[in-house]
mmCIF file of C-alpha atoms in Angstrom:
data_model
loop_
_atom_site.group_PDB
_atom_site.id
_atom_site.type_symbol
_atom_site.label_atom_id
_atom_site.label_comp_id
_atom_site.label_asym_id
_atom_site.label_seq_id
_atom_site.Cartn_x
_atom_site.Cartn_y
_atom_site.Cartn_z
ATOM 1 C CA MET A 166 -32.356 -45.740 -21.119
ATOM 2 C CA LYS A 167 -28.609 -46.080 -21.006
ATOM 3 C CA ARG A 168 -27.255 -48.452 -18.408
ATOM 4 C CA MET A 169 -23.651 -47.992 -17.264
ATOM 5 C CA ILE A 170 -21.519 -51.097 -16.835
ATOM 6 C CA LEU A 171 -18.998 -51.159 -13.964
ATOM 7 C CA ILE A 172 -15.412 -51.411 -15.148
ATOM 8 C CA SER A 173 -14.670 -54.396 -12.959
ATOM 9 C CA LEU A 174 -17.696 -56.278 -14.203
ATOM 10 C CA MET A 175 -16.917 -55.328 -17.777
ATOM 11 C CA ALA A 176 -13.447 -56.744 -17.433
ATOM 12 C CA MET A 177 -14.869 -59.948 -16.010
ATOM 13 C CA ALA A 178 -17.225 -60.254 -18.943
ATOM 14 C CA ALA A 179 -14.253 -59.887 -21.315
ATOM 15 C CA ILE A 180 -16.360 -58.169 -23.940
ATOM 16 C CA THR A 181 -14.199 -56.957 -26.825
ATOM 17 C CA SER A 182 -14.940 -55.699 -30.322
ATOM 18 C CA GLU A 183 -13.590 -54.758 -33.548
ATOM 19 C CA ALA A 184 -20.929 -48.279 -34.420
ATOM 20 C CA GLN A 185 -41.574 -25.915 -39.875
ATOM 21 C CA ALA A 186 -40.980 -24.378 -40.002
ATOM 22 C CA ILE A 187 -41.489 -21.902 -37.800
ATOM 23 C CA GLY A 188 -44.078 -19.434 -38.780
ATOM 24 C CA PHE A 189 -44.145 -15.880 -37.520
ATOM 25 C CA TRP A 190 -46.332 -12.932 -36.738
ATOM 26 C CA SER A 191 -45.375 -9.716 -38.482
ATOM 27 C CA PRO A 192 -46.398 -6.471 -36.738
ATOM 28 C CA GLY A 193 -47.954 -4.980 -39.850
ATOM 29 C CA ASN A 194 -46.978 -1.657 -41.321
ATOM 30 C CA GLN A 195 -49.524 0.384 -39.345
ATOM 31 C CA HIS A 196 -49.925 2.649 -42.377
ATOM 32 C CA SER A 197 -52.717 2.749 -44.880
ATOM 33 C CA ASP A 198 -51.856 1.704 -48.404
ATOM 34 C CA GLN A 199 -53.286 3.343 -51.504
ATOM 35 C CA SER A 200 -56.542 1.396 -51.127
ATOM 36 C CA GLY A 201 -57.013 2.668 -47.545
ATOM 37 C CA VAL A 202 -56.159 -0.675 -45.949
ATOM 38 C CA LYS A 203 -54.223 -0.515 -42.667
ATOM 39 C CA GLU A 204 -52.612 -3.811 -41.703
ATOM 40 C CA TYR A 205 -52.506 -4.670 -37.999
ATOM 41 C CA VAL A 206 -50.833 -8.089 -38.118
ATOM 42 C CA ARG A 207 -50.278 -11.018 -40.427
ATOM 43 C CA SER A 208 -49.385 -14.634 -39.663
ATOM 44 C CA LEU A 209 -48.212 -17.685 -41.544
ATOM 45 C CA GLY A 210 -50.661 -19.465 -39.248
ATOM 46 C CA ASN A 211 -50.894 -23.225 -38.873
ATOM 47 C CA ILE A 212 -50.495 -25.870 -41.514
ATOM 48 C CA PHE A 213 -52.686 -28.942 -41.846
ATOM 49 C CA PRO A 214 -52.350 -32.265 -43.641
ATOM 50 C CA ARG A 215 -53.386 -32.048 -47.276
ATOM 51 C CA PRO A 216 -56.731 -33.828 -47.711
ATOM 52 C CA GLU A 217 -57.172 -36.700 -50.126
ATOM 53 C CA VAL A 218 -57.751 -35.327 -53.623
ATOM 54 C CA LYS A 219 -59.929 -37.289 -56.035
ATOM 55 C CA THR A 220 -59.973 -36.834 -59.808
ATOM 56 C CA ASP A 221 -63.202 -37.147 -61.780
ATOM 57 C CA LYS A 222 -62.641 -36.531 -65.484
ATOM 58 C CA LYS A 223 -61.078 -33.065 -65.566
ATOM 59 C CA LYS A 224 -62.167 -31.920 -62.091
ATOM 60 C CA THR A 225 -60.462 -32.574 -58.778
ATOM 61 C CA THR A 226 -62.351 -32.670 -55.470
ATOM 62 C CA ALA A 227 -61.460 -32.891 -51.783
ATOM 63 C CA ALA A 228 -63.288 -32.903 -48.452
ATOM 64 C CA TRP A 229 -61.681 -30.725 -45.784
ATOM 65 C CA HIS A 230 -61.024 -32.658 -42.588
ATOM 66 C CA GLY A 231 -60.462 -29.921 -40.041
ATOM 67 C CA THR A 232 -63.984 -28.602 -39.490
ATOM 68 C CA ASN A 233 -64.857 -30.103 -36.094
ATOM 69 C CA MET A 234 -68.290 -28.428 -36.083
ATOM 70 C CA ASP A 235 -70.508 -31.446 -36.565
ATOM 71 C CA TRP A 236 -73.512 -29.932 -34.791
ATOM 72 C CA VAL A 237 -73.870 -27.256 -37.533
ATOM 73 C CA THR A 238 -76.432 -28.593 -40.030
ATOM 74 C CA ASP A 239 -76.789 -25.684 -42.482
ATOM 75 C CA TYR A 240 -74.862 -26.083 -45.718
ATOM 76 C CA CYS A 241 -74.319 -23.912 -48.758
ATOM 77 C CA GLU A 242 -72.097 -23.344 -51.771
ATOM 78 C CA ALA A 243 -69.971 -20.221 -51.351
ATOM 79 C CA LYS A 244 -70.474 -17.710 -54.199
ATOM 80 C CA ASN A 245 -68.279 -14.864 -55.461
ATOM 81 C CA VAL A 246 -65.254 -15.841 -53.401
ATOM 82 C CA ALA A 247 -62.361 -13.400 -53.659
ATOM 83 C CA ILE A 248 -58.997 -14.682 -54.916
ATOM 84 C CA ALA A 249 -55.910 -13.377 -53.093
ATOM 85 C CA ASN A 250 -53.773 -12.474 -56.097
ATOM 86 C CA ASP A 251 -51.257 -10.739 -53.794
ATOM 87 C CA TYR A 252 -50.788 -13.819 -51.582
ATOM 88 C CA GLN A 253 -47.185 -14.544 -52.654
ATOM 89 C CA LYS A 254 -46.279 -10.926 -52.024
ATOM 90 C CA LEU A 255 -47.851 -11.002 -48.568
ATOM 91 C CA PHE A 256 -46.347 -14.383 -47.698
ATOM 92 C CA PRO A 257 -43.200 -14.957 -49.816
ATOM 93 C CA GLU A 258 -42.148 -17.728 -47.373
ATOM 94 C CA MET A 259 -44.940 -19.909 -48.735
ATOM 95 C CA ALA A 260 -43.179 -20.236 -52.102
ATOM 96 C CA ASN A 261 -40.989 -22.928 -50.549
ATOM 97 C CA MET A 262 -43.998 -24.957 -49.325
ATOM 98 C CA LYS A 263 -45.683 -25.707 -52.642
ATOM 99 C CA ASP A 264 -44.564 -29.318 -52.746
ATOM 100 C CA MET A 265 -45.108 -30.104 -49.065
ATOM 101 C CA PRO A 266 -47.904 -32.519 -48.067
ATOM 102 C CA TYR A 267 -49.539 -29.741 -46.051
ATOM 103 C CA VAL A 268 -51.969 -26.882 -46.600
ATOM 104 C CA PRO A 269 -50.891 -23.609 -44.899
ATOM 105 C CA LEU A 270 -53.780 -21.593 -43.496
ATOM 106 C CA SER A 271 -52.448 -18.073 -43.116
ATOM 107 C CA TRP A 272 -54.353 -15.002 -41.951
ATOM 108 C CA ARG A 273 -54.148 -11.230 -41.791
ATOM 109 C CA LEU A 274 -55.927 -8.613 -39.637
ATOM 110 C CA THR A 275 -56.609 -5.200 -41.172
ATOM 111 C CA GLU A 276 -58.660 -2.035 -40.883
ATOM 112 C CA GLU A 277 -60.739 -1.276 -43.987
ATOM 113 C CA ASN A 278 -63.572 1.196 -44.452
ATOM 114 C CA ASN A 279 -63.959 1.705 -40.718
ATOM 115 C CA GLU A 280 -64.219 -2.015 -40.005
ATOM 116 C CA THR A 281 -61.784 -4.615 -38.723
ATOM 117 C CA VAL A 282 -61.330 -7.435 -41.235
ATOM 118 C CA LEU A 283 -59.845 -10.873 -40.583
ATOM 119 C CA HIS A 284 -58.625 -12.290 -43.893
ATOM 120 C CA CYS A 285 -58.482 -16.095 -43.767
ATOM 121 C CA TYR A 286 -56.466 -17.474 -46.679
ATOM 122 C CA PHE A 287 -57.224 -20.924 -48.085
ATOM 123 C CA PRO A 288 -54.954 -22.424 -50.826
ATOM 124 C CA MET A 289 -57.192 -24.681 -52.923
ATOM 125 C CA PRO A 290 -55.866 -28.277 -52.868
ATOM 126 C CA ALA A 291 -58.464 -29.170 -55.526
ATOM 127 C CA ASP A 292 -60.946 -27.507 -57.893
ATOM 128 C CA GLU A 293 -63.770 -28.133 -55.428
ATOM 129 C CA VAL A 294 -63.459 -28.413 -51.660
ATOM 130 C CA SER A 295 -66.328 -29.374 -49.360
ATOM 131 C CA ASN A 296 -66.863 -29.397 -45.595
ATOM 132 C CA LEU A 297 -65.286 -26.007 -44.936
ATOM 133 C CA PHE A 298 -66.372 -23.821 -42.035
ATOM 134 C CA LEU A 299 -65.441 -20.175 -41.426
ATOM 135 C CA ALA A 300 -67.294 -18.464 -38.544
ATOM 136 C CA SER A 301 -70.246 -18.536 -36.164
ATOM 137 C CA GLU A 302 -71.593 -16.725 -33.121
ATOM 138 C CA GLU A 303 -68.436 -17.834 -31.266
ATOM 139 C CA THR A 304 -66.188 -15.761 -33.544
ATOM 140 C CA SER A 305 -64.785 -12.670 -31.827
ATOM 141 C CA LEU A 306 -61.742 -10.541 -31.085
ATOM 142 C CA VAL A 307 -61.101 -9.903 -27.364
ATOM 143 C CA ASP A 308 -58.992 -7.030 -26.021
ATOM 144 C CA GLN A 309 -56.645 -8.620 -23.473
ATOM 145 C CA GLU A 310 -56.315 -5.443 -21.396
ATOM 146 C CA THR A 311 -59.964 -4.457 -21.067
ATOM 147 C CA GLY A 312 -61.793 -7.703 -21.845
ATOM 148 C CA VAL A 313 -63.962 -5.916 -24.435
ATOM 149 C CA GLN A 314 -65.303 -8.382 -27.004
ATOM 150 C CA TYR A 315 -65.633 -7.391 -30.655
ATOM 151 C CA ARG A 316 -68.210 -9.806 -32.043
ATOM 152 C CA ILE A 317 -68.535 -10.917 -35.638
ATOM 153 C CA ARG A 318 -70.676 -8.759 -37.919
ATOM 154 C CA ARG A 319 -70.749 -10.791 -41.109
ATOM 155 C CA THR A 320 -68.633 -12.860 -43.498
ATOM 156 C CA GLU A 321 -67.699 -12.608 -47.190
ATOM 157 C CA PRO A 322 -68.777 -14.775 -48.880
ATOM 158 C CA GLU A 323 -71.955 -15.225 -46.812
ATOM 159 C CA THR A 324 -71.273 -18.488 -44.975
ATOM 160 C CA TYR A 325 -72.077 -17.501 -41.381
ATOM 161 C CA ASN A 326 -72.669 -20.594 -39.222
ATOM 162 C CA LYS A 327 -72.711 -22.888 -42.261
ATOM 163 C CA HIS A 328 -70.555 -25.617 -43.659
ATOM 164 C CA PHE A 329 -69.868 -24.830 -47.275
ATOM 165 C CA THR A 330 -68.407 -25.993 -50.544
ATOM 166 C CA VAL A 331 -66.244 -23.723 -52.636
ATOM 167 C CA LYS A 332 -65.170 -23.970 -56.272
ATOM 168 C CA ALA A 333 -62.084 -22.350 -57.764
ATOM 169 C CA LYS A 334 -59.009 -23.297 -59.720
ATOM 170 C CA LYS A 335 -56.717 -25.754 -57.938
ATOM 171 C CA GLY A 336 -53.800 -23.718 -56.589
ATOM 172 C CA ASP A 337 -55.763 -20.485 -56.215
ATOM 173 C CA VAL A 338 -55.659 -18.881 -52.778
ATOM 174 C CA LEU A 339 -59.080 -17.828 -51.495
ATOM 175 C CA ASP A 340 -59.510 -14.701 -49.378
ATOM 176 C CA LEU A 341 -62.328 -15.444 -46.944
ATOM 177 C CA LYS A 342 -63.235 -12.434 -44.806
ATOM 178 C CA ILE A 343 -64.726 -11.934 -41.356
ATOM 179 C CA PHE A 344 -65.856 -8.433 -40.364
ATOM 180 C CA PHE A 345 -65.849 -6.827 -36.892
ATOM 181 C CA ALA A 346 -66.339 -3.371 -35.407
ATOM 182 C CA PRO A 347 -63.290 -1.061 -35.679
ATOM 183 C CA LEU A 348 -60.660 -1.453 -32.997
ATOM 184 C CA PRO A 349 -59.746 1.621 -30.928
ATOM 185 C CA GLU A 350 -56.189 2.933 -31.144
ATOM 186 C CA THR A 351 -55.628 1.789 -27.541
ATOM 187 C CA VAL A 352 -56.000 -1.908 -28.383
ATOM 188 C CA LYS A 353 -52.627 -3.660 -28.439
ATOM 189 C CA ASP A 354 -53.090 -7.300 -27.457
ATOM 190 C CA ILE A 355 -56.022 -9.418 -28.628
ATOM 191 C CA ARG A 356 -57.066 -13.036 -28.881
ATOM 192 C CA ILE A 357 -58.966 -14.429 -31.839
ATOM 193 C CA TYR A 358 -61.743 -16.946 -31.150
ATOM 194 C CA GLY A 359 -64.129 -19.068 -33.144
ATOM 195 C CA VAL A 360 -62.225 -19.663 -36.390
ATOM 196 C CA SER A 361 -61.733 -23.395 -35.910
ATOM 197 C CA CYS A 362 -60.614 -24.384 -39.412
ATOM 198 C CA TRP A 363 -57.662 -22.003 -39.053
ATOM 199 C CA GLY A 364 -56.888 -23.275 -35.551
ATOM 200 C CA MET A 365 -57.830 -19.957 -33.950
ATOM 201 C CA MET A 366 -59.633 -20.753 -30.686
ATOM 202 C CA GLY A 367 -57.919 -18.140 -28.534
ATOM 203 C CA THR A 368 -54.932 -17.300 -30.748
ATOM 204 C CA PRO A 369 -52.963 -14.303 -29.365
ATOM 205 C CA ALA A 370 -51.933 -11.414 -31.604
ATOM 206 C CA ARG A 371 -50.313 -8.058 -30.851
ATOM 207 C CA ILE A 372 -51.186 -4.903 -32.719
ATOM 208 C CA GLY A 373 -48.699 -2.099 -33.335
ATOM 209 C CA ASN A 374 -44.955 -1.821 -33.533
ATOM 210 C CA HIS A 375 -44.089 -4.672 -31.183
ATOM 211 C CA ASN A 376 -42.060 -7.850 -31.416
ATOM 212 C CA PHE A 377 -44.107 -10.940 -32.059
ATOM 213 C CA GLY A 378 -43.736 -14.477 -30.859
ATOM 214 C CA THR A 379 -43.490 -17.539 -33.062
ATOM 215 C CA VAL A 380 -46.386 -19.547 -34.383
ATOM 216 C CA GLU A 381 -45.400 -23.145 -34.757
ATOM 217 C CA TYR A 382 -46.454 -25.588 -37.397
ATOM 218 C CA TYR A 383 -45.579 -29.128 -38.310
ATOM 219 C CA ASP A 384 -42.007 -30.271 -38.917
ATOM 220 C CA SER A 385 -40.774 -32.558 -41.662
ATOM 221 C CA ILE A 386 -40.065 -36.139 -40.646
ATOM 222 C CA PRO A 387 -36.460 -36.322 -39.388
ATOM 223 C CA GLN A 388 -34.106 -38.604 -41.260
ATOM 224 C CA PHE A 389 -31.966 -40.626 -38.827
ATOM 225 C CA HIS A 390 -29.513 -43.475 -39.381
ATOM 226 C CA LYS A 391 -31.366 -46.497 -38.045
ATOM 227 C CA PRO A 392 -29.336 -49.138 -36.180
ATOM 228 C CA ARG A 393 -29.075 -52.574 -37.733
ATOM 229 C CA VAL A 394 -28.766 -55.970 -36.074
ATOM 230 C CA LEU A 395 -25.167 -57.210 -36.119
ATOM 231 C CA LYS A 396 -25.895 -60.371 -34.102
ATOM 232 C CA GLU A 397 -29.220 -61.867 -33.027
ATOM 233 C CA HIS A 398 -27.531 -63.078 -29.832
ATOM 234 C CA MET A 399 -24.363 -61.983 -28.082
ATOM 235 C CA TRP A 400 -22.976 -65.521 -27.825
ATOM 236 C CA ASP A 401 -25.742 -68.061 -27.134
ATOM 237 C CA ASP A 402 -28.260 -68.919 -29.848
ATOM 238 C CA LYS A 403 -31.158 -69.062 -27.402
ATOM 239 C CA PRO A 404 -34.396 -67.109 -26.888
ATOM 240 C CA TYR A 405 -33.972 -63.704 -25.288
ATOM 241 C CA ASP A 406 -33.481 -63.939 -21.539
ATOM 242 C CA ARG A 407 -33.204 -60.691 -19.572
ATOM 243 C CA GLN A 408 -31.093 -62.521 -17.008
ATOM 244 C CA ASP A 409 -28.565 -63.827 -19.564
ATOM 245 C CA TRP A 410 -26.687 -61.130 -21.490
ATOM 246 C CA ASN A 411 -25.349 -63.798 -23.862
ATOM 247 C CA THR A 412 -28.852 -63.939 -25.418
ATOM 248 C CA TRP A 413 -29.126 -60.176 -26.041
ATOM 249 C CA LYS A 414 -29.025 -58.705 -29.526
ATOM 250 C CA VAL A 415 -25.982 -56.750 -30.704
ATOM 251 C CA LEU A 416 -26.778 -53.671 -32.856
ATOM 252 C CA THR A 417 -24.485 -51.335 -34.730
ATOM 253 C CA ASP A 418 -24.494 -48.308 -37.103
ATOM 254 C CA VAL A 419 -26.510 -46.103 -34.805
ATOM 255 C CA HIS A 420 -27.018 -42.370 -35.594
ATOM 256 C CA LEU A 421 -23.834 -40.450 -34.665
ATOM 257 C CA ILE A 422 -23.931 -36.849 -33.425
ATOM 258 C CA LYS A 423 -21.567 -34.233 -32.020
ATOM 259 C CA PRO A 424 -20.864 -34.446 -28.260
ATOM 260 C CA LEU A 425 -23.716 -33.369 -26.003
ATOM 261 C CA LYS A 426 -24.982 -34.029 -22.502
ATOM 262 C CA ASP A 427 -26.478 -37.484 -21.869
ATOM 263 C CA GLU A 428 -30.231 -37.681 -22.426
ATOM 264 C CA THR A 429 -30.460 -34.364 -24.298
ATOM 265 C CA LYS A 430 -33.655 -34.476 -26.360
ATOM 266 C CA ALA A 431 -35.137 -32.911 -29.477
ATOM 267 C CA ILE A 432 -38.637 -33.064 -30.965
ATOM 268 C CA TRP A 433 -40.201 -33.054 -34.438
ATOM 269 C CA ARG A 434 -44.003 -32.920 -34.734
ATOM 270 C CA THR A 435 -45.929 -34.119 -37.780
ATOM 271 C CA PRO A 436 -49.678 -34.724 -38.209
ATOM 272 C CA GLU A 437 -49.098 -38.489 -38.071
ATOM 273 C CA ALA A 438 -46.532 -38.883 -35.265
ATOM 274 C CA THR A 439 -44.174 -37.186 -32.802
ATOM 275 C CA TYR A 440 -40.458 -37.914 -33.149
ATOM 276 C CA LEU A 441 -38.322 -37.529 -30.012
ATOM 277 C CA ALA A 442 -34.541 -37.958 -30.309
ATOM 278 C CA ILE A 443 -32.475 -38.786 -27.223
ATOM 279 C CA GLY A 444 -28.685 -38.614 -27.144
ATOM 280 C CA TYR A 445 -26.043 -40.517 -25.170
ATOM 281 C CA GLU A 446 -22.286 -40.780 -24.796
ATOM 282 C CA GLN A 447 -21.016 -44.276 -25.590
ATOM 283 C CA ASN A 448 -18.535 -45.202 -22.863
ATOM 284 C CA TRP A 449 -17.706 -48.714 -24.080
ATOM 285 C CA THR A 450 -17.155 -50.435 -27.407
ATOM 286 C CA ARG A 451 -20.207 -52.504 -26.592
ATOM 287 C CA GLU A 452 -22.622 -50.875 -24.197
ATOM 288 C CA TYR A 453 -26.071 -52.006 -23.216
ATOM 289 C CA PHE A 454 -29.315 -50.018 -23.422
ATOM 290 C CA GLY A 455 -32.988 -50.688 -22.897
ATOM 291 C CA PHE A 456 -36.277 -48.911 -23.586
ATOM 292 C CA GLU A 457 -39.593 -49.764 -21.970
ATOM 293 C CA ALA A 458 -42.782 -49.850 -24.080
ATOM 294 C CA ASP A 459 -44.758 -47.884 -21.483
ATOM 295 C CA THR A 460 -42.504 -44.849 -21.830
ATOM 296 C CA LYS A 461 -44.878 -41.962 -22.582
ATOM 297 C CA LEU A 462 -45.349 -38.217 -23.013
ATOM 298 C CA ILE A 463 -48.003 -36.314 -21.063
ATOM 299 C CA ASP A 464 -49.201 -32.774 -21.748
ATOM 300 C CA ASP A 465 -50.417 -30.219 -19.160
ATOM 301 C CA THR A 466 -54.000 -31.462 -19.460
ATOM 302 C CA GLY A 467 -52.962 -35.006 -18.545
ATOM 303 C CA HIS A 468 -53.401 -36.418 -22.058
ATOM 304 C CA GLN A 469 -50.959 -39.259 -22.757
ATOM 305 C CA TYR A 470 -49.061 -39.829 -25.989
ATOM 306 C CA LYS A 471 -48.002 -43.461 -26.250
ATOM 307 C CA LEU A 472 -44.657 -44.757 -27.480
ATOM 308 C CA ARG A 473 -45.015 -46.590 -30.792
ATOM 309 C CA GLU A 474 -41.406 -47.648 -31.453
ATOM 310 C CA ILE A 475 -37.723 -46.895 -31.077
ATOM 311 C CA GLN A 476 -36.488 -46.904 -34.652
ATOM 312 C CA GLY A 477 -34.265 -49.900 -35.276
ATOM 313 C CA THR A 478 -34.191 -51.182 -31.693
ATOM 314 C CA PRO A 479 -36.323 -53.643 -29.659
ATOM 315 C CA LEU A 480 -38.716 -52.568 -26.904
ATOM 316 C CA ASN A 481 -38.728 -54.246 -23.484
ATOM 317 C CA GLU A 482 -35.400 -55.901 -24.286
ATOM 318 C CA LEU A 483 -31.888 -55.085 -23.219
ATOM 319 C CA PHE A 484 -29.455 -54.958 -26.122
ATOM 320 C CA PHE A 485 -25.862 -54.091 -26.875
ATOM 321 C CA MET A 486 -24.886 -51.193 -29.124
ATOM 322 C CA GLU A 487 -21.533 -51.699 -30.817
ATOM 323 C CA GLY A 488 -19.522 -48.645 -31.766
ATOM 324 C CA MET A 489 -16.436 -46.976 -30.361
ATOM 325 C CA ALA A 490 -15.822 -45.617 -26.891
ATOM 326 C CA GLY A 491 -16.190 -41.837 -27.149
ATOM 327 C CA ASP A 492 -18.976 -41.930 -29.746
ATOM 328 C CA HIS A 493 -22.007 -39.740 -29.120
ATOM 329 C CA ILE A 494 -25.125 -41.459 -30.382
ATOM 330 C CA ALA A 495 -28.863 -40.856 -30.714
ATOM 331 C CA PHE A 496 -31.972 -43.004 -30.784
ATOM 332 C CA MET A 497 -35.242 -41.918 -32.369
ATOM 333 C CA MET A 498 -38.415 -42.542 -30.362
ATOM 334 C CA VAL A 499 -41.798 -42.351 -32.142
ATOM 335 C CA PHE A 500 -44.908 -41.319 -30.165
ATOM 336 C CA ASP A 501 -48.513 -40.492 -30.981
ATOM 337 C CA PRO A 502 -48.891 -37.024 -32.565
ATOM 338 C CA ILE A 503 -48.888 -33.986 -30.278
ATOM 339 C CA PRO A 504 -51.198 -31.079 -31.224
ATOM 340 C CA LEU A 505 -49.599 -27.783 -32.265
ATOM 341 C CA ASP A 506 -51.089 -25.882 -29.315
ATOM 342 C CA VAL A 507 -49.184 -27.966 -26.735
ATOM 343 C CA THR A 508 -46.247 -25.911 -25.419
ATOM 344 C CA ASN A 509 -44.877 -28.168 -22.666
ATOM 345 C CA ILE A 510 -44.588 -31.928 -22.367
ATOM 346 C CA THR A 511 -43.533 -34.325 -19.617
ATOM 347 C CA TYR A 512 -41.354 -37.285 -20.578
ATOM 348 C CA ILE A 513 -41.888 -40.336 -18.347
ATOM 349 C CA ALA A 514 -39.659 -43.397 -18.561
ATOM 350 C CA PRO A 515 -40.672 -46.163 -16.099
ATOM 351 C CA ALA A 516 -38.288 -47.965 -13.812
ATOM 352 C CA GLY A 517 -36.693 -50.966 -15.476
ATOM 353 C CA GLU A 518 -37.154 -54.492 -14.235
ATOM 354 C CA PRO A 519 -34.131 -55.649 -12.246
ATOM 355 C CA PHE A 520 -31.904 -58.261 -13.856
ATOM 356 C CA SER A 521 -29.085 -60.406 -12.549
ATOM 357 C CA ALA A 522 -26.585 -60.257 -15.415
ATOM 358 C CA TRP A 523 -24.652 -57.664 -13.480
ATOM 359 C CA GLY A 524 -27.045 -57.308 -10.584
ATOM 360 C CA ALA A 525 -28.309 -54.115 -12.218
ATOM 361 C CA ASN A 526 -31.564 -52.168 -11.854
ATOM 362 C CA TRP A 527 -32.524 -48.569 -12.426
ATOM 363 C CA SER A 528 -35.037 -45.933 -11.440
ATOM 364 C CA GLY A 529 -37.334 -44.201 -13.871
ATOM 365 C CA ALA A 530 -37.156 -40.656 -15.234
ATOM 366 C CA VAL A 531 -39.631 -37.760 -15.239
ATOM 367 C CA ASN A 532 -38.596 -34.664 -17.228
ATOM 368 C CA SER A 533 -40.698 -31.551 -17.850
ATOM 369 C CA LEU A 534 -39.722 -30.180 -21.261
ATOM 370 C CA SER A 535 -40.432 -27.069 -23.326
ATOM 371 C CA ILE A 536 -41.591 -27.842 -26.860
ATOM 372 C CA GLN A 537 -39.836 -24.745 -28.171
ATOM 373 C CA GLN A 538 -36.535 -25.769 -26.550
ATOM 374 C CA LEU A 539 -36.906 -29.290 -27.927
ATOM 375 C CA ARG A 540 -37.443 -27.869 -31.401
ATOM 376 C CA ASP A 541 -34.411 -25.610 -30.991
ATOM 377 C CA ASN A 542 -32.399 -28.765 -30.166
ATOM 378 C CA GLN A 543 -33.066 -30.294 -33.597
ATOM 379 C CA LYS A 544 -29.772 -28.917 -34.923
ATOM 380 C CA LEU A 545 -27.864 -30.833 -32.221
ATOM 381 C CA PHE A 546 -28.930 -34.137 -33.770
ATOM 382 C CA GLU A 547 -27.610 -33.671 -37.293
ATOM 383 C CA TYR A 548 -25.599 -36.711 -38.390
ATOM 384 C CA HIS A 549 -21.923 -36.264 -37.572
ATOM 385 C CA PRO A 550 -19.646 -39.038 -38.964
ATOM 386 C CA ARG A 551 -16.960 -40.380 -36.676
ATOM 387 C CA VAL A 552 -13.506 -38.833 -37.254
ATOM 388 C CA VAL A 553 -10.502 -40.880 -36.063
ATOM 389 C CA VAL A 554 -6.986 -39.467 -35.974
ATOM 390 C CA LYS A 555 -4.126 -41.960 -35.440
#
């Protein structure tokens, strides 16, 4: 946290110095095409880390990691799997994701031949993928107004309640289908359950000509300017001593941003880590800061996401940041990864240990934050070089 230095004390110290992707739900066209297919809704869905791909002679193989159905013991090889040759037309946004280290798992809900069909699309990361799972007795559509449950009838290919291996050309997009009873015209809002590989364990969807909310997926890792150490000690070449500011490190070249309110935050989520940026106004040429290692994020279930590092800065140490008075700066905090279904998070920074350098101490901070708002704030943290007019 930023720690303000009193002007009188600062004068006494005589310190001087020469510084995605958001997916979406589409409402569907609600009209039958030439094949008699009526689309209710489509979604870019979630994206998942690309599994490790192994090469054996001319064949590539991969084991899917997102099954999470270890108690299912039946296994099969899927036969006669349909290829979604119209995938790029259905999801043109995916053309920009070919080189990303993720696998997008999109889906589409339709009415065909007096049945409701959930199309689950799987882009093949290899020629053969094992450990997939599509549906079981838990799979259903639930009308949110009436509570009526539309249970699974069957799957194509036949993989009901089985893990399975599938073979196809690497890069092909499979069209795996789950069939339900037809939905009445009165159904507008549903939730989709029991399609764990696609992350659908209560996923909401709205049918008809309505506006649809966003479906979030992982962000790219943000690229921040990382501070560098200008001096290992302010003046005294001694081990760090919280009570002696002369032993504190001096950093410089921190990430510069446009002016914003102190402690504004933004978030980027990846499968490996959560990146939380925090911004400050720099009031002095050299100003001191400190971050505690037991700073954490907590979701609504009480699960804690631990702080791993503050990029380029020490933890549990006070340090000086050298720049220019009037700079607006940002630090990048790295936490454990937050799942995509978490919508709110609480930021907890503990109270700092008192120190006698200026007789300072500080209270902690507890902030309840919206993930969507934090993602919207990403644009506020773009690097903005200092402009000086003399």
